Amino acid sequence: MIRQLMLKVLSWPIPLRVVIARKVVKRLSLFSYAERLMMGAVERPHYGHCIYEAAKLAARLKYPEISVIEFGCGGGNGLLNAETHINEIEKVFSVKIQLYGFDNAAGLPLAKDYRDYPHYFRPGQFRMDMDALRKRLGRAKLVLGDVEKTCQTFFNEYSPAPVGAILHDLDFYSSTRAALQIFEADSTYFLPRVFMYFDDIKGNNIWLPCEYTGELLAINEFNKGHAMKKVVPNQVMLARYWDQWWADQIFVYHDFQHPDYNVFVGGAESASHDANIELR
């Protein structure tokens, strides 16, 4: 154990003092939630970031309520974590947040072809224990079934608040491609910009995702098929969270024809630009 710990410490790109400080801040819940989120001292900061920024945008657009979606819930740890973030974020913004988890509950289906990574994933992996999960969930609602079908019926069946954040963890190209079809619904079902996290775009040296397979291929095909709707990397992430492993996995869905896309939301951020260029 000591040997493994030393190898991890010596190969970790972040200074040890930073790692220890974050663990202390997280364990003791020091500082405000927003401050802990900024320094990555929370569980699944990538979930927190997307939900927090969606709530902030909704508040500036004066939306009273939004929805958050997790595609691919597996055992349910992500949904439970999202609930903890939402509980904190609702204290920061006057925005109510609904949470929905999409899953087939049976685990991964059979891969359709090489784009679904059959060399890495097995059918039935990540099966859900529905009864056990439902007992632990607070606000989240499970949307169970084939994602290609549930995306088509979701808005009519659940009447959710506008979607502001989507957390993707479907592993497969085919499933992600089907999930992205949710954006075929009317613009009023979404914020003009939706914050998104994609879990399966980096992998490891056995898995080896690339732009011709998996989530990245599904994103590229969606963008090619839509002139005024795009799913693109959030360009600010690597500058602000340069030492966070998840920074380059945050994307934003832009609906350029959304009725609220051009509503001014600059606020303090825009004012800071004015201050920076004032003659001194």
Coordinates of N, CA and C in Angstrom, one line a residue, residues 142-248:
L142 N -36.8 8.4 -12.2 CA -36.1 7.5 -13.1 C -37.0 7.4 -14.4
V143 N -36.3 7.5 -15.5 CA -37.0 7.4 -16.8 C -36.4 6.2 -17.5
L144 N -37.2 5.1 -17.4 CA -36.6 3.8 -17.7 C -37.1 3.3 -19.1
G145 N -36.1 2.7 -19.8 CA -36.4 2.1 -21.1 C -35.3 2.4 -22.1
D146 N -35.6 2.1 -23.3 CA -34.6 2.3 -24.4 C -34.5 3.9 -24.6
V147 N -33.3 4.4 -24.6 CA -33.2 5.9 -24.6 C -33.7 6.5 -25.9
E148 N -33.7 5.7 -27.0 CA -34.2 6.2 -28.3 C -35.7 6.5 -28.2
K149 N -36.4 5.7 -27.4 CA -37.8 5.8 -27.2 C -38.2 6.8 -26.1
T150 N -37.4 6.7 -25.0 CA -37.8 7.6 -23.9 C -37.5 9.1 -24.2
C151 N -36.5 9.4 -25.1 CA -36.2 10.7 -25.5 C -37.4 11.3 -26.3
Q152 N -38.1 10.5 -27.0 CA -39.2 10.9 -27.8 C -40.5 11.2 -27.0
T153 N -40.6 10.5 -25.9 CA -41.8 10.6 -25.1 C -41.6 11.4 -23.8
F154 N -40.4 11.7 -23.4 CA -40.1 12.4 -22.2 C -40.9 13.6 -21.9
F155 N -40.9 14.6 -22.8 CA -41.5 15.9 -22.5 C -43.0 15.8 -22.4
N156 N -43.6 15.0 -23.2 CA -45.1 14.8 -23.1 C -45.4 14.0 -21.8
E157 N -44.6 13.1 -21.4 CA -45.0 12.2 -20.3 C -44.7 12.9 -18.9
Y158 N -43.6 13.7 -18.9 CA -43.1 14.2 -17.6 C -43.3 15.7 -17.4
S159 N -43.6 16.4 -18.5 CA -43.7 17.9 -18.5 C -42.7 18.6 -17.7
P160 N -41.4 18.3 -18.0 CA -40.3 18.9 -17.1 C -40.1 20.3 -17.3
A161 N -39.5 21.0 -16.4 CA -39.0 22.4 -16.5 C -38.0 22.4 -17.6
P162 N -37.7 23.5 -18.2 CA -36.6 23.6 -19.2 C -35.3 23.0 -18.8
V163 N -34.7 22.2 -19.7 CA -33.5 21.5 -19.3 C -32.3 22.4 -19.4
G164 N -31.5 22.4 -18.3 CA -30.3 23.3 -18.3 C -29.0 22.6 -18.2
A165 N -29.0 21.3 -17.8 CA -27.8 20.6 -17.7 C -28.1 19.1 -18.1
I166 N -27.1 18.5 -18.8 CA -27.2 17.1 -19.2 C -25.9 16.4 -18.9
L167 N -25.9 15.3 -18.2 CA -24.7 14.6 -17.8 C -24.8 13.2 -18.5
H168 N -23.8 13.1 -19.5 CA -23.8 11.9 -20.3 C -22.9 10.8 -19.8
D169 N -23.4 9.6 -19.7 CA -22.6 8.5 -19.3 C -23.2 7.2 -19.9
L170 N -23.3 7.2 -21.2 CA -24.0 6.0 -21.9 C -22.9 5.1 -22.5
D171 N -21.7 5.5 -22.5 CA -20.6 4.6 -23.0 C -20.6 4.4 -24.5
F172 N -21.7 4.1 -25.1 CA -21.8 3.7 -26.5 C -22.0 4.9 -27.4
Y173 N -21.5 4.7 -28.6 CA -21.8 5.7 -29.7 C -23.3 5.6 -30.0
S174 N -23.9 4.5 -30.2 CA -25.3 4.3 -30.6 C -26.2 4.9 -29.5
S175 N -25.9 4.7 -28.3 CA -26.8 5.2 -27.2 C -26.7 6.7 -27.1
T176 N -25.4 7.3 -27.2 CA -25.2 8.7 -27.1 C -25.9 9.4 -28.3
R177 N -25.8 8.8 -29.5 CA -26.4 9.4 -30.7 C -27.9 9.5 -30.5
A178 N -28.5 8.4 -29.9 CA -29.9 8.4 -29.6 C -30.3 9.5 -28.6
A179 N -29.4 9.6 -27.5 CA -29.7 10.6 -26.5 C -29.7 12.0 -27.0
L180 N -28.8 12.3 -27.9 CA -28.6 13.7 -28.4 C -29.9 14.1 -29.3
Q181 N -30.7 13.1 -29.6 CA -31.9 13.4 -30.4 C -32.9 14.1 -29.5
I182 N -32.6 14.2 -28.2 CA -33.5 14.9 -27.3 C -33.6 16.4 -27.7
F183 N -32.6 16.9 -28.4 CA -32.5 18.3 -28.8 C -33.4 18.5 -30.1
E184 N -34.0 17.5 -30.6 CA -35.0 17.7 -31.7 C -36.3 18.2 -31.1
A185 N -36.5 18.2 -29.8 CA -37.7 18.8 -29.2 C -37.7 20.3 -29.3
D186 N -38.8 20.9 -29.1 CA -39.0 22.3 -29.2 C -38.0 23.1 -28.3
S187 N -37.5 24.2 -28.8 CA -36.5 25.0 -28.0 C -37.0 25.4 -26.6
T188 N -38.3 25.5 -26.4 CA -38.9 26.0 -25.1 C -38.6 24.9 -24.0
Y189 N -38.2 23.7 -24.4 CA -37.9 22.7 -23.4 C -36.5 22.8 -22.9
F190 N -35.8 23.8 -23.3 CA -34.4 23.9 -22.9 C -34.0 25.4 -22.6
L191 N -32.9 25.5 -21.8 CA -32.3 26.9 -21.8 C -31.6 27.1 -23.1
P192 N -31.3 28.3 -23.5 CA -30.7 28.6 -24.8 C -29.3 28.0 -24.9
R193 N -28.7 27.8 -23.7 CA -27.4 27.1 -23.6 C -27.4 26.1 -22.5
V194 N -27.1 24.9 -22.8 CA -27.3 23.8 -21.9 C -25.9 23.2 -21.6
F195 N -25.5 23.2 -20.3 CA -24.2 22.7 -19.9 C -24.2 21.2 -19.8
M196 N -23.1 20.6 -20.4 CA -23.1 19.1 -20.6 C -21.8 18.6 -20.2
Y197 N -21.8 17.4 -19.6 CA -20.6 16.6 -19.3 C -20.7 15.3 -20.0
F198 N -19.6 14.9 -20.6 CA -19.5 13.6 -21.3 C -18.4 12.8 -20.6
D199 N -18.8 11.7 -20.1 CA -17.9 10.9 -19.3 C -16.9 10.0 -20.0
D200 N -17.3 9.7 -21.3 CA -16.6 8.6 -22.0 C -15.8 9.1 -23.2
I201 N -15.1 10.2 -23.1 CA -14.3 10.7 -24.3 C -12.8 10.6 -24.1
K202 N -12.4 10.1 -22.9 CA -10.9 10.0 -22.7 C -10.5 8.5 -22.5
G203 N -11.2 7.8 -21.6 CA -10.9 6.4 -21.4 C -9.5 6.1 -20.9
N204 N -8.9 5.1 -21.4 CA -7.5 4.7 -21.0 C -6.8 4.0 -22.2
N205 N -5.7 3.4 -22.0 CA -4.9 2.9 -23.1 C -5.3 1.5 -23.5
I206 N -6.4 1.0 -22.9 CA -7.0 -0.3 -23.4 C -8.3 0.1 -24.2
W207 N -9.0 1.0 -23.6 CA -10.3 1.4 -24.2 C -10.1 2.3 -25.4
L208 N -9.3 3.3 -25.3 CA -8.8 4.2 -26.5 C -10.0 4.8 -27.3
P209 N -10.8 5.6 -26.7 CA -11.8 6.3 -27.4 C -11.2 7.3 -28.4
C210 N -11.9 7.6 -29.5 CA -11.4 8.5 -30.5 C -12.6 9.2 -31.2
E211 N -12.3 10.2 -32.0 CA -13.3 10.9 -32.7 C -14.1 10.1 -33.7
Y212 N -13.7 8.9 -34.0 CA -14.4 8.0 -34.9 C -15.3 7.0 -34.2
T213 N -15.3 7.0 -32.9 CA -16.1 6.1 -32.1 C -16.8 6.8 -31.0
G214 N -17.7 6.1 -30.3 CA -18.2 6.6 -29.0 C -18.9 8.0 -29.0
E215 N -18.8 8.6 -27.9 CA -19.4 9.9 -27.7 C -18.9 11.0 -28.7
L216 N -17.6 11.0 -28.9 CA -17.1 12.0 -29.8 C -17.7 11.9 -31.2
L217 N -17.8 10.7 -31.7 CA -18.4 10.5 -33.0 C -19.9 11.0 -33.0
A218 N -20.6 10.6 -32.0 CA -22.0 11.1 -31.9 C -22.1 12.6 -31.8
I219 N -21.2 13.2 -31.1 CA -21.2 14.7 -31.1 C -20.9 15.3 -32.5
N220 N -19.9 14.8 -33.1 CA -19.5 15.3 -34.4 C -20.7 15.1 -35.4
E221 N -21.3 14.0 -35.4 CA -22.4 13.7 -36.3 C -23.6 14.7 -36.0
F222 N -23.9 14.9 -34.8 CA -25.0 15.8 -34.4 C -24.7 17.2 -35.0
N223 N -23.4 17.7 -34.8 CA -23.1 19.0 -35.3 C -23.2 19.1 -36.8
K224 N -22.8 18.1 -37.5 CA -22.8 18.1 -38.9 C -24.3 18.1 -39.4
G225 N -25.2 17.6 -38.6 CA -26.6 17.5 -39.0 C -27.4 18.7 -38.6
H226 N -26.8 19.6 -37.9 CA -27.6 20.8 -37.4 C -26.9 22.1 -37.7
A227 N -27.4 22.9 -38.5 CA -26.8 24.2 -38.8 C -26.9 25.2 -37.6
M228 N -27.9 25.2 -36.9 CA -28.2 26.2 -35.8 C -28.2 25.6 -34.4
K229 N -27.8 24.4 -34.3 CA -27.7 23.8 -33.0 C -26.4 23.1 -32.9
K230 N -25.6 23.3 -31.9 CA -24.2 22.8 -31.8 C -23.9 22.4 -30.4
V231 N -23.1 21.2 -30.3 CA -22.6 20.8 -29.0 C -21.1 20.9 -29.1
V232 N -20.5 21.9 -28.3 CA -19.1 22.2 -28.5 C -18.4 22.3 -27.1
P233 N -17.1 22.1 -27.1 CA -16.4 22.2 -25.8 C -16.6 23.6 -25.2
N234 N -16.6 23.6 -23.9 CA -16.7 24.9 -23.1 C -15.3 25.4 -23.1
Q235 N -15.0 26.5 -23.8 CA -13.6 27.0 -24.0 C -13.0 27.5 -22.7
V236 N -13.8 27.9 -21.8 CA -13.2 28.5 -20.6 C -12.6 27.5 -19.6
M237 N -13.0 26.3 -19.8 CA -12.7 25.3 -18.7 C -11.2 25.1 -18.5
L238 N -10.4 24.9 -19.6 CA -9.0 24.6 -19.4 C -8.3 25.7 -18.8
A239 N -8.7 26.9 -19.0 CA -8.1 28.1 -18.4 C -8.4 28.2 -16.9
R240 N -9.7 27.9 -16.6 CA -10.1 28.1 -15.2 C -9.8 26.9 -14.3
Y241 N -9.9 25.7 -14.9 CA -9.7 24.5 -14.2 C -8.6 23.6 -14.8
W242 N -7.5 24.2 -15.0 CA -6.4 23.6 -15.8 C -5.9 22.3 -15.1
D243 N -6.1 22.2 -13.8 CA -5.5 21.0 -13.1 C -6.6 20.0 -12.7
Q244 N -7.8 20.2 -13.3 CA -8.9 19.3 -13.1 C -9.0 18.3 -14.2
W245 N -9.1 17.0 -14.0 CA -9.1 16.0 -15.0 C -10.3 16.1 -15.9
W246 N -11.4 16.7 -15.4 CA -12.6 16.7 -16.1 C -12.9 18.0 -17.0
A247 N -11.9 18.9 -16.9 CA -12.1 20.2 -17.5 C -12.4 20.1 -19.0
D248 N -11.8 19.2 -19.7 CA -12.0 19.1 -21.2 C -13.1 18.2 -21.5

